[in-house]
Amino acid sequence: MECPICDCKTTLIHKVNEVEFRKEKFTINETYYECDNCKEKIVDAEMGDLSLTQIYNQYREKFNLMFPSEITELREKYGFSKTKMSLALGWGENTYANYEKGAIPNESHNSLLRLIEDPTQFLKLIETRIHFFPKMN
Ligand SMILES: [Zn+2]
């Protein structure tokens, strides 16, 4: 990897760093290239994803937010598609899919997800929203 700024050699760095995310501080293991000459920090897509995953996971743990795997499991428990799940919850069409892909649920969405882990609550929700579902013939 050459430095995109001065074309000099770079060194692969592994370092424990404190980063800020949504006004909270998190400690992550960062991997990046550093230019031997101008000290520019170079992060490729994979390195960026790795750092972001660590931050997101810590953020989820701190605020008791559901992980993507839990969000998928919850949906599969009810045998719903992602779109149908969004419809049941009154969310934008792709919202549920985005959470399964790794987006962090906002607090009110997260509370709703926790609530519908209980099938009785899920059934209640469906009953109040039944008129939004396409008619079955
Ligand atoms: Zn450089």
PDB file of C-alpha atoms and ligand atoms in Angstrom:
ATOM      1  CA  MET A   1       0.000   0.000   0.000  1.00  0.00           C
ATOM      2  CA  GLU A   2       1.393   3.363  -1.044  1.00  0.00           C
ATOM      3  CA  CYS A   3       0.407   6.656   0.495  1.00  0.00           C
ATOM      4  CA  PRO A   4      -2.240   8.300  -1.753  1.00  0.00           C
ATOM      5  CA  ILE A   5      -0.901  11.728  -0.787  1.00  0.00           C
ATOM      6  CA  CYS A   6       2.882  11.501  -1.186  1.00  0.00           C
ATOM      7  CA  ASP A   7       3.322   8.023  -2.800  1.00  0.00           C
ATOM      8  CA  CYS A   8       5.651   6.934   0.009  1.00  0.00           C
ATOM      9  CA  LYS A   9       5.792   3.553   1.723  1.00  0.00           C
ATOM     10  CA  THR A  10       3.245   2.815   4.438  1.00  0.00           C
ATOM     11  CA  THR A  11       3.361   0.592   7.527  1.00  0.00           C
ATOM     12  CA  LEU A  12       0.522  -1.594   8.786  1.00  0.00           C
ATOM     13  CA  ILE A  13      -0.426  -0.488  12.305  1.00  0.00           C
ATOM     14  CA  HIS A  14      -2.444  -2.371  14.947  1.00  0.00           C
ATOM     15  CA  LYS A  15      -3.420  -0.133  17.784  1.00  0.00           C
ATOM     16  CA  VAL A  16      -5.904   0.152  20.609  1.00  0.00           C
ATOM     17  CA  ASN A  17      -7.721   3.429  20.104  1.00  0.00           C
ATOM     18  CA  GLU A  18     -10.440   5.351  21.837  1.00  0.00           C
ATOM     19  CA  VAL A  19     -13.098   6.564  19.421  1.00  0.00           C
ATOM     20  CA  GLU A  20     -16.250   8.609  19.838  1.00  0.00           C
ATOM     21  CA  PHE A  21     -19.584   7.474  18.448  1.00  0.00           C
ATOM     22  CA  ARG A  22     -22.899   9.248  19.166  1.00  0.00           C
ATOM     23  CA  LYS A  23     -21.266  11.147  22.039  1.00  0.00           C
ATOM     24  CA  GLU A  24     -20.029   7.946  23.695  1.00  0.00           C
ATOM     25  CA  LYS A  25     -16.434   6.796  23.925  1.00  0.00           C
ATOM     26  CA  PHE A  26     -15.439   3.283  22.903  1.00  0.00           C
ATOM     27  CA  THR A  27     -12.139   1.437  22.912  1.00  0.00           C
ATOM     28  CA  ILE A  28     -11.472  -0.606  19.786  1.00  0.00           C
ATOM     29  CA  ASN A  29      -8.622  -2.491  18.142  1.00  0.00           C
ATOM     30  CA  GLU A  30      -7.884  -0.520  15.016  1.00  0.00           C
ATOM     31  CA  THR A  31      -5.922  -1.670  11.992  1.00  0.00           C
ATOM     32  CA  TYR A  32      -4.734   0.852   9.413  1.00  0.00           C
ATOM     33  CA  TYR A  33      -1.818   1.914   7.241  1.00  0.00           C
ATOM     34  CA  GLU A  34       0.312   4.852   8.251  1.00  0.00           C
ATOM     35  CA  CYS A  35       2.494   6.703   5.782  1.00  0.00           C
ATOM     36  CA  ASP A  36       6.176   6.508   6.795  1.00  0.00           C
ATOM     37  CA  ASN A  37       6.669  10.011   5.477  1.00  0.00           C
ATOM     38  CA  CYS A  38       3.610  12.231   6.025  1.00  0.00           C
ATOM     39  CA  LYS A  39       2.000  10.029   8.742  1.00  0.00           C
ATOM     40  CA  GLU A  40      -1.329  10.056   6.905  1.00  0.00           C
ATOM     41  CA  LYS A  41      -3.705   7.391   8.232  1.00  0.00           C
ATOM     42  CA  ILE A  42      -5.099   5.168   5.455  1.00  0.00           C
ATOM     43  CA  VAL A  43      -8.116   2.940   6.096  1.00  0.00           C
ATOM     44  CA  ASP A  44      -9.444   0.575   3.427  1.00  0.00           C
ATOM     45  CA  ALA A  45     -13.095  -0.537   3.302  1.00  0.00           C
ATOM     46  CA  GLU A  46     -12.469  -3.791   5.160  1.00  0.00           C
ATOM     47  CA  MET A  47     -10.557  -2.060   7.964  1.00  0.00           C
ATOM     48  CA  GLY A  48     -13.292   0.538   8.250  1.00  0.00           C
ATOM     49  CA  ASP A  49     -15.977  -2.140   8.509  1.00  0.00           C
ATOM     50  CA  LEU A  50     -14.013  -3.971  11.176  1.00  0.00           C
ATOM     51  CA  SER A  51     -13.708  -0.854  13.321  1.00  0.00           C
ATOM     52  CA  LEU A  52     -17.357   0.048  12.804  1.00  0.00           C
ATOM     53  CA  THR A  53     -18.506  -3.438  13.784  1.00  0.00           C
ATOM     54  CA  GLN A  54     -16.606  -3.180  17.068  1.00  0.00           C
ATOM     55  CA  ILE A  55     -18.102   0.224  17.808  1.00  0.00           C
ATOM     56  CA  TYR A  56     -21.637  -0.879  16.887  1.00  0.00           C
ATOM     57  CA  ASN A  57     -21.392  -4.025  19.000  1.00  0.00           C
ATOM     58  CA  GLN A  58     -20.184  -2.125  22.050  1.00  0.00           C
ATOM     59  CA  TYR A  59     -22.849   0.495  21.530  1.00  0.00           C
ATOM     60  CA  ARG A  60     -25.505  -2.236  21.345  1.00  0.00           C
ATOM     61  CA  GLU A  61     -24.263  -3.836  24.539  1.00  0.00           C
ATOM     62  CA  LYS A  62     -24.157  -0.542  26.375  1.00  0.00           C
ATOM     63  CA  PHE A  63     -27.728   0.408  25.496  1.00  0.00           C
ATOM     64  CA  ASN A  64     -29.172  -3.098  25.380  1.00  0.00           C
ATOM     65  CA  LEU A  65     -30.004  -2.797  21.677  1.00  0.00           C
ATOM     66  CA  MET A  66     -30.717  -5.921  19.689  1.00  0.00           C
ATOM     67  CA  PHE A  67     -28.043  -7.491  17.496  1.00  0.00           C
ATOM     68  CA  PRO A  68     -28.741  -8.249  13.815  1.00  0.00           C
ATOM     69  CA  SER A  69     -28.770 -12.016  14.476  1.00  0.00           C
ATOM     70  CA  GLU A  70     -31.409 -11.561  17.209  1.00  0.00           C
ATOM     71  CA  ILE A  71     -33.485  -9.393  14.894  1.00  0.00           C
ATOM     72  CA  THR A  72     -33.352 -12.096  12.220  1.00  0.00           C
ATOM     73  CA  GLU A  73     -34.211 -14.838  14.730  1.00  0.00           C
ATOM     74  CA  LEU A  74     -37.191 -12.867  15.980  1.00  0.00           C
ATOM     75  CA  ARG A  75     -38.594 -12.546  12.463  1.00  0.00           C
ATOM     76  CA  GLU A  76     -37.944 -16.177  11.586  1.00  0.00           C
ATOM     77  CA  LYS A  77     -39.705 -17.272  14.772  1.00  0.00           C
ATOM     78  CA  TYR A  78     -42.885 -15.777  13.309  1.00  0.00           C
ATOM     79  CA  GLY A  79     -42.209 -16.904   9.738  1.00  0.00           C
ATOM     80  CA  PHE A  80     -42.580 -13.368   8.400  1.00  0.00           C
ATOM     81  CA  SER A  81     -40.723 -11.804   5.470  1.00  0.00           C
ATOM     82  CA  LYS A  82     -38.694  -8.647   6.165  1.00  0.00           C
ATOM     83  CA  THR A  83     -41.239  -6.474   4.344  1.00  0.00           C
ATOM     84  CA  LYS A  84     -44.149  -8.055   6.193  1.00  0.00           C
ATOM     85  CA  MET A  85     -42.353  -7.496   9.487  1.00  0.00           C
ATOM     86  CA  SER A  86     -41.916  -3.803   8.654  1.00  0.00           C
ATOM     87  CA  LEU A  87     -45.594  -3.618   7.774  1.00  0.00           C
ATOM     88  CA  ALA A  88     -46.587  -5.257  11.057  1.00  0.00           C
ATOM     89  CA  LEU A  89     -44.490  -2.781  13.007  1.00  0.00           C
ATOM     90  CA  GLY A  90     -45.613   0.256  10.990  1.00  0.00           C
ATOM     91  CA  TRP A  91     -42.087   0.982   9.774  1.00  0.00           C
ATOM     92  CA  GLY A  92     -40.694   1.960   6.391  1.00  0.00           C
ATOM     93  CA  GLU A  93     -40.637  -0.942   3.949  1.00  0.00           C
ATOM     94  CA  ASN A  94     -36.869  -1.575   4.205  1.00  0.00           C
ATOM     95  CA  THR A  95     -36.364  -0.740   7.862  1.00  0.00           C
ATOM     96  CA  TYR A  96     -36.487  -4.298   9.172  1.00  0.00           C
ATOM     97  CA  ALA A  97     -34.133  -5.502   6.431  1.00  0.00           C
ATOM     98  CA  ASN A  98     -31.690  -2.700   7.286  1.00  0.00           C
ATOM     99  CA  TYR A  99     -31.623  -3.730  10.938  1.00  0.00           C
ATOM    100  CA  GLU A 100     -30.878  -7.304   9.915  1.00  0.00           C
ATOM    101  CA  LYS A 101     -28.039  -5.993   7.739  1.00  0.00           C
ATOM    102  CA  GLY A 102     -26.474  -4.231  10.722  1.00  0.00           C
ATOM    103  CA  ALA A 103     -28.041  -0.794  11.107  1.00  0.00           C
ATOM    104  CA  ILE A 104     -28.537   0.141  14.744  1.00  0.00           C
ATOM    105  CA  PRO A 105     -32.201   0.266  15.735  1.00  0.00           C
ATOM    106  CA  ASN A 106     -33.318   3.549  17.287  1.00  0.00           C
ATOM    107  CA  GLU A 107     -34.557   3.358  20.843  1.00  0.00           C
ATOM    108  CA  SER A 108     -38.301   3.275  20.178  1.00  0.00           C
ATOM    109  CA  HIS A 109     -37.877   0.639  17.463  1.00  0.00           C
ATOM    110  CA  ASN A 110     -35.679  -1.379  19.795  1.00  0.00           C
ATOM    111  CA  SER A 111     -38.310  -1.247  22.558  1.00  0.00           C
ATOM    112  CA  LEU A 112     -40.913  -2.506  20.124  1.00  0.00           C
ATOM    113  CA  LEU A 113     -38.627  -5.353  19.032  1.00  0.00           C
ATOM    114  CA  ARG A 114     -38.111  -6.357  22.681  1.00  0.00           C
ATOM    115  CA  LEU A 115     -41.847  -6.223  23.270  1.00  0.00           C
ATOM    116  CA  ILE A 116     -42.755  -8.483  20.366  1.00  0.00           C
ATOM    117  CA  GLU A 117     -40.326 -11.148  21.516  1.00  0.00           C
ATOM    118  CA  ASP A 118     -43.415 -12.106  23.505  1.00  0.00           C
ATOM    119  CA  PRO A 119     -45.789 -13.838  21.032  1.00  0.00           C
ATOM    120  CA  THR A 120     -48.849 -12.554  22.922  1.00  0.00           C
ATOM    121  CA  GLN A 121     -47.696  -8.969  22.375  1.00  0.00           C
ATOM    122  CA  PHE A 122     -46.879  -9.689  18.742  1.00  0.00           C
ATOM    123  CA  LEU A 123     -50.367 -11.083  18.177  1.00  0.00           C
ATOM    124  CA  LYS A 124     -51.901  -7.969  19.776  1.00  0.00           C
ATOM    125  CA  LEU A 125     -49.859  -5.770  17.464  1.00  0.00           C
ATOM    126  CA  ILE A 126     -50.919  -7.737  14.385  1.00  0.00           C
ATOM    127  CA  GLU A 127     -54.579  -7.475  15.425  1.00  0.00           C
ATOM    128  CA  THR A 128     -54.413  -3.688  15.677  1.00  0.00           C
ATOM    129  CA  ARG A 129     -52.730  -3.445  12.288  1.00  0.00           C
ATOM    130  CA  ILE A 130     -54.599  -6.165  10.397  1.00  0.00           C
ATOM    131  CA  HIS A 131     -56.293  -3.646   8.064  1.00  0.00           C
ATOM    132  CA  PHE A 132     -52.845  -2.637   6.720  1.00  0.00           C
ATOM    133  CA  PHE A 133     -52.179  -6.127   5.430  1.00  0.00           C
ATOM    134  CA  PRO A 134     -53.149  -6.989   1.845  1.00  0.00           C
ATOM    135  CA  LYS A 135     -56.389  -8.940   1.623  1.00  0.00           C
ATOM    136  CA  MET A 136     -55.975 -12.692   1.205  1.00  0.00           C
ATOM    137  CA  ASN A 137     -58.458 -14.418  -1.143  1.00  0.00           C
TER     138      ASN A 137
HETATM  139 ZN    ZN B   1       2.343  10.162   2.776  1.00  0.00          ZN
END
